[in-house]
Coordinates of C-alpha atoms in Angstrom, one line a residue:
X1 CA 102.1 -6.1 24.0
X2 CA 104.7 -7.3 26.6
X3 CA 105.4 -2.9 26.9
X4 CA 101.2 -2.8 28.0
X5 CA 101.7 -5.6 30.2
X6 CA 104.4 -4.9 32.2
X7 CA 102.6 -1.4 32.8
X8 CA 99.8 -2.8 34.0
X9 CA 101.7 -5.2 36.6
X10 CA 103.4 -2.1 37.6
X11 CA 100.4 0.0 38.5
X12 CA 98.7 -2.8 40.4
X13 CA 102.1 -3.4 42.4
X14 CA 102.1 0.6 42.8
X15 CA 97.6 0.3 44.1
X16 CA 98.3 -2.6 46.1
X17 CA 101.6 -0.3 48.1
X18 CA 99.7 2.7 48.1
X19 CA 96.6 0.6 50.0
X20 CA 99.0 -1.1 52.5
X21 CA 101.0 2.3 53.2
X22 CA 97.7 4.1 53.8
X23 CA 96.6 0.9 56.4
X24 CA 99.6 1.5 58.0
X25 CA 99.4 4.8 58.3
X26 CA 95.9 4.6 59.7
X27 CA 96.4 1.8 62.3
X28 CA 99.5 4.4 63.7
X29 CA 97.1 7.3 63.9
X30 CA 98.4 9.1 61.0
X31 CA 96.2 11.5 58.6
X32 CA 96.5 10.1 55.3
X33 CA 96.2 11.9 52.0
X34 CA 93.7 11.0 49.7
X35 CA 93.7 12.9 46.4
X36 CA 90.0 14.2 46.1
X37 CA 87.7 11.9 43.7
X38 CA 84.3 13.7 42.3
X39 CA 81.5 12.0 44.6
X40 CA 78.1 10.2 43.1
X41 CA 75.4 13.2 43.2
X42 CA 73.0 12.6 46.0
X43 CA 70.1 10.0 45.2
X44 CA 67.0 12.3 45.3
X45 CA 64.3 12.1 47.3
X46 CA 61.2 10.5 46.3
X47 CA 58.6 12.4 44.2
X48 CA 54.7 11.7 44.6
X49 CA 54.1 8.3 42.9
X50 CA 50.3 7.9 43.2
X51 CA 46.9 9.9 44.4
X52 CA 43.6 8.5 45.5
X53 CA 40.4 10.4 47.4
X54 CA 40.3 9.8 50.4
X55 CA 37.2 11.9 51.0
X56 CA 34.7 14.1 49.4
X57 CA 32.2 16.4 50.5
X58 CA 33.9 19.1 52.1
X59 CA 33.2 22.8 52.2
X60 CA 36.7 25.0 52.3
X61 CA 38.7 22.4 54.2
X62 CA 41.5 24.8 55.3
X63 CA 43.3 23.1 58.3
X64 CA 44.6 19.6 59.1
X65 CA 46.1 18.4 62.4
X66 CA 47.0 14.7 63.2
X67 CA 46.1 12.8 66.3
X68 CA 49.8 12.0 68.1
X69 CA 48.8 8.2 67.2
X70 CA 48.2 8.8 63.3
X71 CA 44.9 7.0 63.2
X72 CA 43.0 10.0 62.9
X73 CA 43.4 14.1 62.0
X74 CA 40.7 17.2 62.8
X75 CA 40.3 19.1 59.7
X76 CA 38.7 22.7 59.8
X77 CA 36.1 24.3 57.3
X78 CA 36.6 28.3 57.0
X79 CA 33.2 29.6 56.6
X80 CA 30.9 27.5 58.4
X81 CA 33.5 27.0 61.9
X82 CA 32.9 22.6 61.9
X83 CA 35.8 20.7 62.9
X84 CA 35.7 17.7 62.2
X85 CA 37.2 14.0 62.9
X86 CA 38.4 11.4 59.8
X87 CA 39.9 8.4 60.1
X88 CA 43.3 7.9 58.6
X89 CA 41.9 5.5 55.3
X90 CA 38.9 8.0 55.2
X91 CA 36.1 5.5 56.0
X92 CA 35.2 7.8 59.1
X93 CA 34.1 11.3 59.1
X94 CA 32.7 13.0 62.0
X95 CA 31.2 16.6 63.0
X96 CA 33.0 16.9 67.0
X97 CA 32.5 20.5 67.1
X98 CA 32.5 24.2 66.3
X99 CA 34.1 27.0 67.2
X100 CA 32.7 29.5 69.0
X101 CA 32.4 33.4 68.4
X102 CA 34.0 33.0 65.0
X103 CA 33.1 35.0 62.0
X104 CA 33.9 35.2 58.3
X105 CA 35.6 38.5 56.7
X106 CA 33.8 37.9 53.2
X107 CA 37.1 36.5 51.9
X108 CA 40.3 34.4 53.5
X109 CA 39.0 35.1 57.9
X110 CA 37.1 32.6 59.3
X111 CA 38.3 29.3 60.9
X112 CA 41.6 28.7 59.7
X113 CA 44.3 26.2 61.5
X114 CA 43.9 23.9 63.7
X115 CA 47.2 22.3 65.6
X116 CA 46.3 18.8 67.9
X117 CA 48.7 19.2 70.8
X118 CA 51.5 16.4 70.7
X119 CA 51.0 15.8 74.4
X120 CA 47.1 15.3 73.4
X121 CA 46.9 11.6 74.7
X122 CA 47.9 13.5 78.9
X123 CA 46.6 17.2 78.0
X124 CA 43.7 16.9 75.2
X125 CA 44.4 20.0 74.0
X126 CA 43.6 21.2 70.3
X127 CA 44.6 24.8 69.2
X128 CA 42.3 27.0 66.7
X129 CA 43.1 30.6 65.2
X130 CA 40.0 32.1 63.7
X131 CA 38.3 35.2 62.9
X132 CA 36.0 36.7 65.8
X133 CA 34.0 40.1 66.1
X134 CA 37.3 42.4 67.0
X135 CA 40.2 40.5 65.0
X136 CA 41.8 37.0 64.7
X137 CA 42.5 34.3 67.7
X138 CA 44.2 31.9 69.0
X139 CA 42.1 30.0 70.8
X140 CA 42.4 26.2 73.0
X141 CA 39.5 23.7 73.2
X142 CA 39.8 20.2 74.8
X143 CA 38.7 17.1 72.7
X144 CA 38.0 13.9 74.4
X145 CA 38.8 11.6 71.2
X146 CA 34.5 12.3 70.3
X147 CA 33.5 15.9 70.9
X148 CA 35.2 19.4 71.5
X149 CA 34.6 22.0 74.6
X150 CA 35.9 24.1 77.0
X151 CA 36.7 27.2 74.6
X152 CA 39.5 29.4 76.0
X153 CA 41.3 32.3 74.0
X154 CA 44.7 32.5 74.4
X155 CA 45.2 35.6 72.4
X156 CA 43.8 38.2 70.6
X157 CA 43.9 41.8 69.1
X158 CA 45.3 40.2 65.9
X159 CA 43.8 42.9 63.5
X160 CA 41.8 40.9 61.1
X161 CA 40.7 42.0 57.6
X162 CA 38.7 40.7 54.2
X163 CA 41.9 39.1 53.2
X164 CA 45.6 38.4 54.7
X165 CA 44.6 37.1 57.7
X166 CA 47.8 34.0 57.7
X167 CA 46.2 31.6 60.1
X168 CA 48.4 28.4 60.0
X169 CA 49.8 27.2 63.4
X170 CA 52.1 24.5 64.2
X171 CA 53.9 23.0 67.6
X172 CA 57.5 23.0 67.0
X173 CA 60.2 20.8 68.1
X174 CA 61.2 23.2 71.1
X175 CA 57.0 22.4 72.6
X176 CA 56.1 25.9 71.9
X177 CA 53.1 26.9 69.2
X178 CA 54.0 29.0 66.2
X179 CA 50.8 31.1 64.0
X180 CA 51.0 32.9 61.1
X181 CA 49.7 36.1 61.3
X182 CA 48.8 38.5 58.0
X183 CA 49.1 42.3 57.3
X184 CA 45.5 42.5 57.5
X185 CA 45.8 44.6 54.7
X186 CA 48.0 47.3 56.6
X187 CA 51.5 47.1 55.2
X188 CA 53.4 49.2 57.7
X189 CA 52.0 46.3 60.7
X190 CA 54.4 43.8 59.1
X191 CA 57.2 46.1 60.0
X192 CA 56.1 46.8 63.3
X193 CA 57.8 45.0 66.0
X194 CA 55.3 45.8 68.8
X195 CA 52.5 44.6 66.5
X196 CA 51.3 41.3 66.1
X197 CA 50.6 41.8 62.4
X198 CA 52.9 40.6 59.6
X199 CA 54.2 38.0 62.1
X200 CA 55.2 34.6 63.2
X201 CA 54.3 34.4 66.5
X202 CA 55.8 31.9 69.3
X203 CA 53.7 31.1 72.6
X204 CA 53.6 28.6 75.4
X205 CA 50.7 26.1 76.1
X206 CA 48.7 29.0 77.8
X207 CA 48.9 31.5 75.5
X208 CA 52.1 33.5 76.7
X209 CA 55.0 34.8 74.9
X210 CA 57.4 31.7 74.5
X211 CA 60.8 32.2 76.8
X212 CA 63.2 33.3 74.6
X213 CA 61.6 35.1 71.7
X214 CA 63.9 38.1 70.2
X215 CA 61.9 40.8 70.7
X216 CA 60.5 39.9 74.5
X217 CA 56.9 39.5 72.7
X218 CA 55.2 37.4 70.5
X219 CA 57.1 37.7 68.0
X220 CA 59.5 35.4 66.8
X221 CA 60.0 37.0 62.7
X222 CA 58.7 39.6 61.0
X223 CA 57.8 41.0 57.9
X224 CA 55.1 39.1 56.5
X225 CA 52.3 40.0 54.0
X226 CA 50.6 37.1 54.2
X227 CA 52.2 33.5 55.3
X228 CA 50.0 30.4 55.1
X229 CA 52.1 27.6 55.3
X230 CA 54.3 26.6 58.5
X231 CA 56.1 23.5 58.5
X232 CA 59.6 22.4 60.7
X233 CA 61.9 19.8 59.1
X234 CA 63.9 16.7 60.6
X235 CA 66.9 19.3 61.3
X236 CA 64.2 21.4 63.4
X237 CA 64.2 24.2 61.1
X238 CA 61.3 26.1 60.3
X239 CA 60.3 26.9 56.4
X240 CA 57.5 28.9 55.5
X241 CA 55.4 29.7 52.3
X242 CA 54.1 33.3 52.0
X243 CA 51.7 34.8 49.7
X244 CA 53.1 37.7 47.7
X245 CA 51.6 41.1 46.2
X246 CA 52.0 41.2 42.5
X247 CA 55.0 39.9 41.3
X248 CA 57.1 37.2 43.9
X249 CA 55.5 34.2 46.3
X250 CA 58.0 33.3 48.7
X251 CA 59.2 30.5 50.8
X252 CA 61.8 31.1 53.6
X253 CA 63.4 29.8 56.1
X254 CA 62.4 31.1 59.3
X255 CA 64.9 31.6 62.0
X256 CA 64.3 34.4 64.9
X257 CA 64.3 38.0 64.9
X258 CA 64.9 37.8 61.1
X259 CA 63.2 40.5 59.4
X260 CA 61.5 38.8 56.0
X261 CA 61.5 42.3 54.0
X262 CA 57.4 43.2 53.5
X263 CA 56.7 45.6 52.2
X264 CA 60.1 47.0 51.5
X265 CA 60.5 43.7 49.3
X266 CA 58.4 41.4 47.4
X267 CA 60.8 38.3 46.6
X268 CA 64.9 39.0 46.7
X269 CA 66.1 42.7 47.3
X270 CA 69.4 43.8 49.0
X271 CA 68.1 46.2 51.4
X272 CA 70.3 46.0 54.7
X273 CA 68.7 44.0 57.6
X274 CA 66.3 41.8 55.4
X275 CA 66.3 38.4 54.8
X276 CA 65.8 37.0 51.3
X277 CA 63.9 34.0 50.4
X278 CA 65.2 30.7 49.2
X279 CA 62.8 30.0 46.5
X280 CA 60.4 32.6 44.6
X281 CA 57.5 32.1 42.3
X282 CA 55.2 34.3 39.8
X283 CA 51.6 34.7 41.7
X284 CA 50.0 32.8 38.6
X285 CA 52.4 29.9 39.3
X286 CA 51.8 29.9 43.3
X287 CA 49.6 31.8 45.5
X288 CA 50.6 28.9 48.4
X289 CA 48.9 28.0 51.2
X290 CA 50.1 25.2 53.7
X291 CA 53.7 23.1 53.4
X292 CA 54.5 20.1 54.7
X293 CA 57.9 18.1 54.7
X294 CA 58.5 14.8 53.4
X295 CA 61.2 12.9 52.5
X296 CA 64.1 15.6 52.4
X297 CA 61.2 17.8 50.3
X298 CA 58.9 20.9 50.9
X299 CA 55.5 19.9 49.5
X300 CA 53.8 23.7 48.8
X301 CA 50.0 23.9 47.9
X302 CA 49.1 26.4 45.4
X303 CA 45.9 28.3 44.9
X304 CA 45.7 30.4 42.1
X305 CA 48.4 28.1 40.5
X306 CA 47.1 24.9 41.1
X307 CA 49.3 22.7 41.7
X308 CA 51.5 21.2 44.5
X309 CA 55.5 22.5 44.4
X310 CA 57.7 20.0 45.3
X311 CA 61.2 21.9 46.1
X312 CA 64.1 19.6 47.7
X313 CA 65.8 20.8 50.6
X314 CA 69.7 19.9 51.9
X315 CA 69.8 18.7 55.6
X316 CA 73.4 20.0 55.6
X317 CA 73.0 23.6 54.4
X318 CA 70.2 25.9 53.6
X319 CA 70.6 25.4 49.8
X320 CA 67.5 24.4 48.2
X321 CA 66.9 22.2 44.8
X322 CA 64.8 23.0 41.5
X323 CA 61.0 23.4 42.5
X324 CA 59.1 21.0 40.3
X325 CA 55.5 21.4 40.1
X326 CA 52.6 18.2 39.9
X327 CA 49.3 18.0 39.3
X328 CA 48.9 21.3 37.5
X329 CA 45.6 22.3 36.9
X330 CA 43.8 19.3 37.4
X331 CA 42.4 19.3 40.8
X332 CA 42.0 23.4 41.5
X333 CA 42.9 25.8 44.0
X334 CA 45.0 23.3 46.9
X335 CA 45.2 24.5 50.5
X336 CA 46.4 22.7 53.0
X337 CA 49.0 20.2 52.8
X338 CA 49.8 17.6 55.5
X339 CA 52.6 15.3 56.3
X340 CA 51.1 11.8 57.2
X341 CA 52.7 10.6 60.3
X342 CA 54.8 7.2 59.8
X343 CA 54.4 7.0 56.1
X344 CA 56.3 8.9 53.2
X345 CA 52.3 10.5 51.7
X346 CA 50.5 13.9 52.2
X347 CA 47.1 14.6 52.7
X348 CA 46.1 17.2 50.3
X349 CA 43.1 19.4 50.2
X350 CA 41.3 21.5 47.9
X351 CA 39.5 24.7 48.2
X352 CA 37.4 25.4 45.2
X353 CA 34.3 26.2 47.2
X354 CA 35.6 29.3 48.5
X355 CA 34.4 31.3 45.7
X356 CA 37.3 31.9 43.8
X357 CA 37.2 28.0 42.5
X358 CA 33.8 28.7 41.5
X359 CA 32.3 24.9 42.5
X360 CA 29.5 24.6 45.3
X361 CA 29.5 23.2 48.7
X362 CA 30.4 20.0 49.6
X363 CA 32.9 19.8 46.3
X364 CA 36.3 19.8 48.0
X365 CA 37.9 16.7 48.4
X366 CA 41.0 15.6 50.1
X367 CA 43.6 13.1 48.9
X368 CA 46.5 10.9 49.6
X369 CA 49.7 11.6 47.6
X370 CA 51.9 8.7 48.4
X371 CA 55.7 9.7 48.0
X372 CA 57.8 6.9 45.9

């Protein structure tokens, strides 16, 4: 017993030199040694805790865009071209507009996303893509806080088809607007760096080709069959969610000039001069549409899977986390997902009026997913 003892006097006497030697050594300036000690894992970020309806009625709603002061958003409807106004707790819903010369392709074209400018409160500015009589648009329109006008295109020639026409736009941190463009159904587009098929595409306010794009175009990456979901995280980075062929769904992270393999790849090949994804899925399990960031987390809406993806991300490396999946199967095909500014919730839609849900008009809802 008096053995243990001692030993234990002596290793506190040897803790309590080793701390003042190490003080010392730091008050001189000195680089002191510390022999490495396994850190505590990283406390996870939150996962959805609750969900609530925050309205009903609603016909395809496929794009959301927040007002700069979070009180309200404009959400799109595909096939009929309304935009309309909703209050942040739902109460108010408003018709403010359609969209001009748009048209539906008899499957995904039509009016797609919508992207409220952040200096809306000086500019009024709110951004549309959508399907017209010779191919997909982006298009500006200025809302007043009650009613939309003054139509302008910004650009066209975007081949349009009955399906992948991408359609998802989204102001980045730089002040530029990024679109997601489809194949249209013609594979060798995506490859093509002089089309605008296949693409993300960067452009000013006005409908230019953003300063510093990598190929002195539109385009900003390439090698897309179908990308629907857009979203930038706090590190400015841009991930995106991409609808496969047969076998992989993708999400990547976007950065410029990087070629994203389609068609020579579906998910993860090793073909020189593509870039693979960070996370893959079966189509049954996915199909995604729109992303949205919360909470060190890509939220990914699912169609044919039906279900929202949550998939952690690491603001200190591109490494991502296990996907976990929620709310499988019980609220149908989900479209758009929307971060809700100054709170840890989505807004989350569904699309099971757009033929392959097989529900009527006027049964999509949309709902707040509050992130514990």
């Amino acid at each position: 017993m008096h053995d243990s003892r001692s030993s234990i006097r002596s290793r506190r006497r040897l803790v309590r030199k080793t701390a003042l030697a190490a003080t010392a050594a730091l008050a001189a300036g000195l680089v002191v040694y510390v022999p490495s000690v396994s850190a505590a894992p990283a406390a996870p970020a939150g996962e959805p805790t609750d969900i609530k309806t925050v309205s009903s009625g609603w016909t395809i709603p496929w794009g959301t865009s927040w007002l700069p002061d979070g009180k309200s958003a404009l959400v799109t409807e595909r096939d009929d071209f309304r935009v309309w106004s909703i209050s942040a707790d739902g109460a108010t819903k408003k018709q403010v507009g359609t969209v001009p010369e748009s048209q539906t392709t008899g499957g995904e074209g039509g009016l797609m996303g919508v992207a409220v400018d952040p200096q809306w409160a000086t500019n009024h500015y709110v951004y549309v893509m959508h399907t017209s009589s010779e191919g997909n648009r982006v298009a500006r329109m200025t809302y007043d806080g009650s009613s939309l006008s003054g139509y302008t295109v910004l650009l066209k020639g975007i081949k349009k088809a009955r399906y992948h026409n991408g359609g998802r736009l989204a102001f980045g941190p730089d002040g530029y607007l990024y679109a997601t463009t489809g194949d249209a159904q013609s594979k060798p587009l995506a490859q093509d760096k002089n089309s605008l098929n296949g693409k993300i595409l960067r452009m000013t306010r006005d409908g230019k080709p953003a300063p510093g794009n990598p190929f002195d175009n539109y385009v900003y990456s390439l090698g897309h069959r179908n990308p629907q979901g857009i979203a930038f995280d706090p590190q400015g980075r841009l991930w995106e969610a991409e609808l496969g062929d047969a076998t992989r769904d993708e999400l990547n992270l976007i950065k410029p000039g990087k070629n994203y393999g389609w068609p020579t790849c579906e998910g993860n090949c090793n073909v020189s001069g593509m870039t693979n994804p960070k996370k893959t899925w079966g189509v049954a399990e996915a199909s995604p549409s729109g992303v949205a960031i919360v909470d060190g987390a890509v939220y990914m809406a699912a169609l044919k899977g039906q279900r929202m993806w949550r998939i952690p991300i690491n603001a200190d490396n591109e490494n991502v986390g296990t996907a976990k999946a929620f709310y499988v199967g019980q609220y149908g095909r989900l479209r758009s997902v929307t971060t809700v500014p100054g709170a840890k919730a989505l807004w989350l839609s569904t699309t099971n009026a757009d033929g392959n849900g097989g529900q009527p008009d006027g049964a999509d809802k949309i709902f707040r997913v509050t992130i514990g």
